[in-house]
C-alpha atoms as an extended CHARMM CRD file, in Angstrom:
* protein
*
        95  EXT
         1         1  MET       CA              0.0000000000        0.0000000000        0.0000000000  PROA      1               0.0000000000
         2         2  THR       CA              1.3150000000        3.4160000000       -0.9550000000  PROA      2               0.0000000000
         3         3  LEU       CA             -0.1130000000        6.7000000000        0.2700000000  PROA      3               0.0000000000
         4         4  LYS       CA              0.2620000000       10.0300000000       -1.5060000000  PROA      4               0.0000000000
         5         5  LEU       CA             -0.8060000000       13.3580000000        0.0230000000  PROA      5               0.0000000000
         6         6  ILE       CA             -3.0240000000       15.2260000000       -2.4470000000  PROA      6               0.0000000000
         7         7  GLN       CA             -4.3550000000       18.1190000000       -0.3790000000  PROA      7               0.0000000000
         8         8  GLU       CA             -3.7960000000       19.5200000000        3.0960000000  PROA      8               0.0000000000
         9         9  THR       CA             -5.6810000000       22.4760000000        4.5570000000  PROA      9               0.0000000000
        10        10  GLU       CA             -5.4060000000       24.0650000000        7.9850000000  PROA      10              0.0000000000
        11        11  ASN       CA             -8.6890000000       24.5170000000        9.8660000000  PROA      11              0.0000000000
        12        12  ARG       CA             -7.9070000000       27.0690000000       12.5740000000  PROA      12              0.0000000000
        13        13  LEU       CA            -11.3830000000       27.0040000000       14.1000000000  PROA      13              0.0000000000
        14        14  PHE       CA            -11.1630000000       23.3270000000       15.0540000000  PROA      14              0.0000000000
        15        15  LYS       CA             -7.3410000000       23.3660000000       15.3780000000  PROA      15              0.0000000000
        16        16  ARG       CA             -6.8360000000       20.5190000000       12.9160000000  PROA      16              0.0000000000
        17        17  LYS       CA             -5.5140000000       19.6810000000        9.4520000000  PROA      17              0.0000000000
        18        18  GLU       CA             -7.9550000000       18.3260000000        6.8940000000  PROA      18              0.0000000000
        19        19  THR       CA             -6.1950000000       16.0720000000        4.4120000000  PROA      19              0.0000000000
        20        20  ILE       CA             -6.9460000000       14.0640000000        1.2920000000  PROA      20              0.0000000000
        21        21  PHE       CA             -4.7580000000       11.0920000000        0.4070000000  PROA      21              0.0000000000
        22        22  GLU       CA             -4.6720000000        8.7440000000       -2.5560000000  PROA      22              0.0000000000
        23        23  THR       CA             -3.7010000000        5.1430000000       -1.9890000000  PROA      23              0.0000000000
        24        24  GLU       CA             -2.7840000000        2.3340000000       -4.3610000000  PROA      24              0.0000000000
        25        25  TYR       CA             -3.0780000000       -1.1910000000       -3.0430000000  PROA      25              0.0000000000
        26        26  SER       CA             -3.1960000000       -4.7980000000       -4.1660000000  PROA      26              0.0000000000
        27        27  GLY       CA             -5.7920000000       -7.1790000000       -2.8110000000  PROA      27              0.0000000000
        28        28  PRO       CA             -8.5740000000       -6.0050000000       -0.4920000000  PROA      28              0.0000000000
        29        29  THR       CA             -9.0250000000       -2.4010000000        0.5940000000  PROA      29              0.0000000000
        30        30  PRO       CA             -6.6890000000       -1.5770000000        3.5050000000  PROA      30              0.0000000000
        31        31  SER       CA             -8.2750000000       -1.4290000000        6.9370000000  PROA      31              0.0000000000
        32        32  ASN       CA             -8.8620000000        1.8160000000        8.8070000000  PROA      32              0.0000000000
        33        33  ALA       CA             -6.1860000000        0.8420000000       11.3440000000  PROA      33              0.0000000000
        34        34  ASN       CA             -3.5300000000        0.3430000000        8.6360000000  PROA      34              0.0000000000
        35        35  ILE       CA             -4.4440000000        3.6110000000        6.9330000000  PROA      35              0.0000000000
        36        36  LYS       CA             -4.4490000000        5.4890000000       10.2380000000  PROA      36              0.0000000000
        37        37  LYS       CA             -0.9830000000        4.1510000000       11.0690000000  PROA      37              0.0000000000
        38        38  SER       CA              0.4010000000        5.1160000000        7.6400000000  PROA      38              0.0000000000
        39        39  ILE       CA             -1.0620000000        8.6360000000        7.8000000000  PROA      39              0.0000000000
        40        40  ALA       CA              0.3920000000        9.1480000000       11.2900000000  PROA      40              0.0000000000
        41        41  GLU       CA              3.8370000000        8.1080000000       10.0020000000  PROA      41              0.0000000000
        42        42  ILE       CA              3.6620000000       10.4310000000        6.9750000000  PROA      42              0.0000000000
        43        43  LEU       CA              2.4830000000       13.4630000000        8.9680000000  PROA      43              0.0000000000
        44        44  LYS       CA              4.7210000000       12.6210000000       11.9640000000  PROA      44              0.0000000000
        45        45  THR       CA              1.9750000000       12.6010000000       14.5730000000  PROA      45              0.0000000000
        46        46  LYS       CA              0.3390000000       10.1410000000       16.9700000000  PROA      46              0.0000000000
        47        47  GLU       CA             -2.2100000000        7.6200000000       15.6950000000  PROA      47              0.0000000000
        48        48  ASP       CA             -4.6950000000        8.7570000000       18.3490000000  PROA      48              0.0000000000
        49        49  LEU       CA             -4.9110000000       12.2200000000       16.7510000000  PROA      49              0.0000000000
        50        50  VAL       CA             -5.8830000000       10.9130000000       13.2870000000  PROA      50              0.0000000000
        51        51  VAL       CA             -9.5580000000       10.4590000000       12.3770000000  PROA      51              0.0000000000
        52        52  ILE       CA            -10.4600000000        8.7240000000        9.1050000000  PROA      52              0.0000000000
        53        53  GLY       CA            -13.4670000000       10.4230000000        7.5350000000  PROA      53              0.0000000000
        54        54  LYS       CA            -14.1170000000        8.4610000000        4.3720000000  PROA      54              0.0000000000
        55        55  ILE       CA            -12.4870000000        5.8900000000        2.1000000000  PROA      55              0.0000000000
        56        56  HSD       CA            -13.8090000000        6.3560000000       -1.4180000000  PROA      56              0.0000000000
        57        57  GLN       CA            -12.8240000000        3.4900000000       -3.7130000000  PROA      57              0.0000000000
        58        58  ILE       CA            -12.3420000000        4.1920000000       -7.4040000000  PROA      58              0.0000000000
        59        59  TYR       CA            -14.4130000000        1.7040000000       -9.3890000000  PROA      59              0.0000000000
        60        60  GLY       CA            -12.3870000000       -0.7810000000      -11.4340000000  PROA      60              0.0000000000
        61        61  ALA       CA             -9.0280000000        0.2700000000      -10.0230000000  PROA      61              0.0000000000
        62        62  SER       CA             -6.9670000000       -0.6070000000       -6.9860000000  PROA      62              0.0000000000
        63        63  LYS       CA             -7.0490000000        2.9960000000       -5.8040000000  PROA      63              0.0000000000
        64        64  ALA       CA             -8.9500000000        4.9010000000       -3.1570000000  PROA      64              0.0000000000
        65        65  HSD       CA             -9.2400000000        8.4940000000       -1.9650000000  PROA      65              0.0000000000
        66        66  ILE       CA             -9.1060000000        8.9600000000        1.7970000000  PROA      66              0.0000000000
        67        67  THR       CA            -10.2580000000       11.9920000000        3.7460000000  PROA      67              0.0000000000
        68        68  ALA       CA             -8.7170000000       12.3340000000        7.1840000000  PROA      68              0.0000000000
        69        69  LYS       CA             -8.5250000000       14.9050000000        9.9600000000  PROA      69              0.0000000000
        70        70  VAL       CA             -5.4270000000       15.3440000000       12.0920000000  PROA      70              0.0000000000
        71        71  TYR       CA             -5.8640000000       17.1890000000       15.3830000000  PROA      71              0.0000000000
        72        72  ASN       CA             -3.2010000000       19.0550000000       17.3540000000  PROA      72              0.0000000000
        73        73  THR       CA             -4.2080000000       17.6970000000       20.7830000000  PROA      73              0.0000000000
        74        74  THR       CA             -6.4810000000       15.0300000000       22.2100000000  PROA      74              0.0000000000
        75        75  GLU       CA             -8.5470000000       17.7210000000       23.9520000000  PROA      75              0.0000000000
        76        76  GLU       CA             -9.3710000000       19.3500000000       20.6120000000  PROA      76              0.0000000000
        77        77  LEU       CA            -10.2580000000       15.9470000000       19.1590000000  PROA      77              0.0000000000
        78        78  LYS       CA            -12.6730000000       15.2240000000       22.0090000000  PROA      78              0.0000000000
        79        79  LYS       CA            -14.3460000000       18.6310000000       21.6080000000  PROA      79              0.0000000000
        80        80  ALA       CA            -14.9180000000       18.2870000000       17.8600000000  PROA      80              0.0000000000
        81        81  GLU       CA            -15.4880000000       14.5630000000       17.2390000000  PROA      81              0.0000000000
        82        82  VAL       CA            -18.2430000000       12.2950000000       18.4820000000  PROA      82              0.0000000000
        83        83  ILE       CA            -17.1430000000        8.6750000000       18.3820000000  PROA      83              0.0000000000
        84        84  ASN       CA            -20.1170000000        6.3160000000       18.2640000000  PROA      84              0.0000000000
        85        85  LYS       CA            -18.2920000000        3.0770000000       17.5950000000  PROA      85              0.0000000000
        86        86  LYS       CA            -18.1070000000        0.6500000000       20.4830000000  PROA      86              0.0000000000
        87        87  PRO       CA            -15.1290000000       -1.6580000000       20.7140000000  PROA      87              0.0000000000
        88        88  LYS       CA            -15.9620000000       -5.1480000000       19.4570000000  PROA      88              0.0000000000
        89        89  LYS       CA            -14.4890000000       -6.8390000000       22.5140000000  PROA      89              0.0000000000
        90        90  ALA       CA            -16.8260000000       -4.9520000000       24.8420000000  PROA      90              0.0000000000
        91        91  ILE       CA            -19.8430000000       -6.0080000000       22.7940000000  PROA      91              0.0000000000
        92        92  GLU       CA            -18.7710000000       -9.6660000000       22.7910000000  PROA      92              0.0000000000
        93        93  LYS       CA            -18.3130000000       -9.6820000000       26.5850000000  PROA      93              0.0000000000
        94        94  LYS       CA            -21.8800000000       -8.4920000000       27.1340000000  PROA      94              0.0000000000
        95        95  LYS       CA            -23.3230000000      -11.4910000000       25.2470000000  PROA      95              0.0000000000
């Protein structure tokens, strides 16, 4: 999987960077965790500060466009983002 930064804009109101990446891959679409890790390495930040917005696959090609937001601090991330996903392990334990 290769990632290429297409666009990066600074959002001063939310104290974050809004980015668009293009990825080329072979096989299945990369997982959010793998993409998050790669974006954190490219932008030299922590994985916890990266939020994947959307992975838009290009039909008939092994390419995808990824929108991601990178926050400056965890406090700013908590103020701006609402995370609705529950960890899978917690759901399995309840059953």
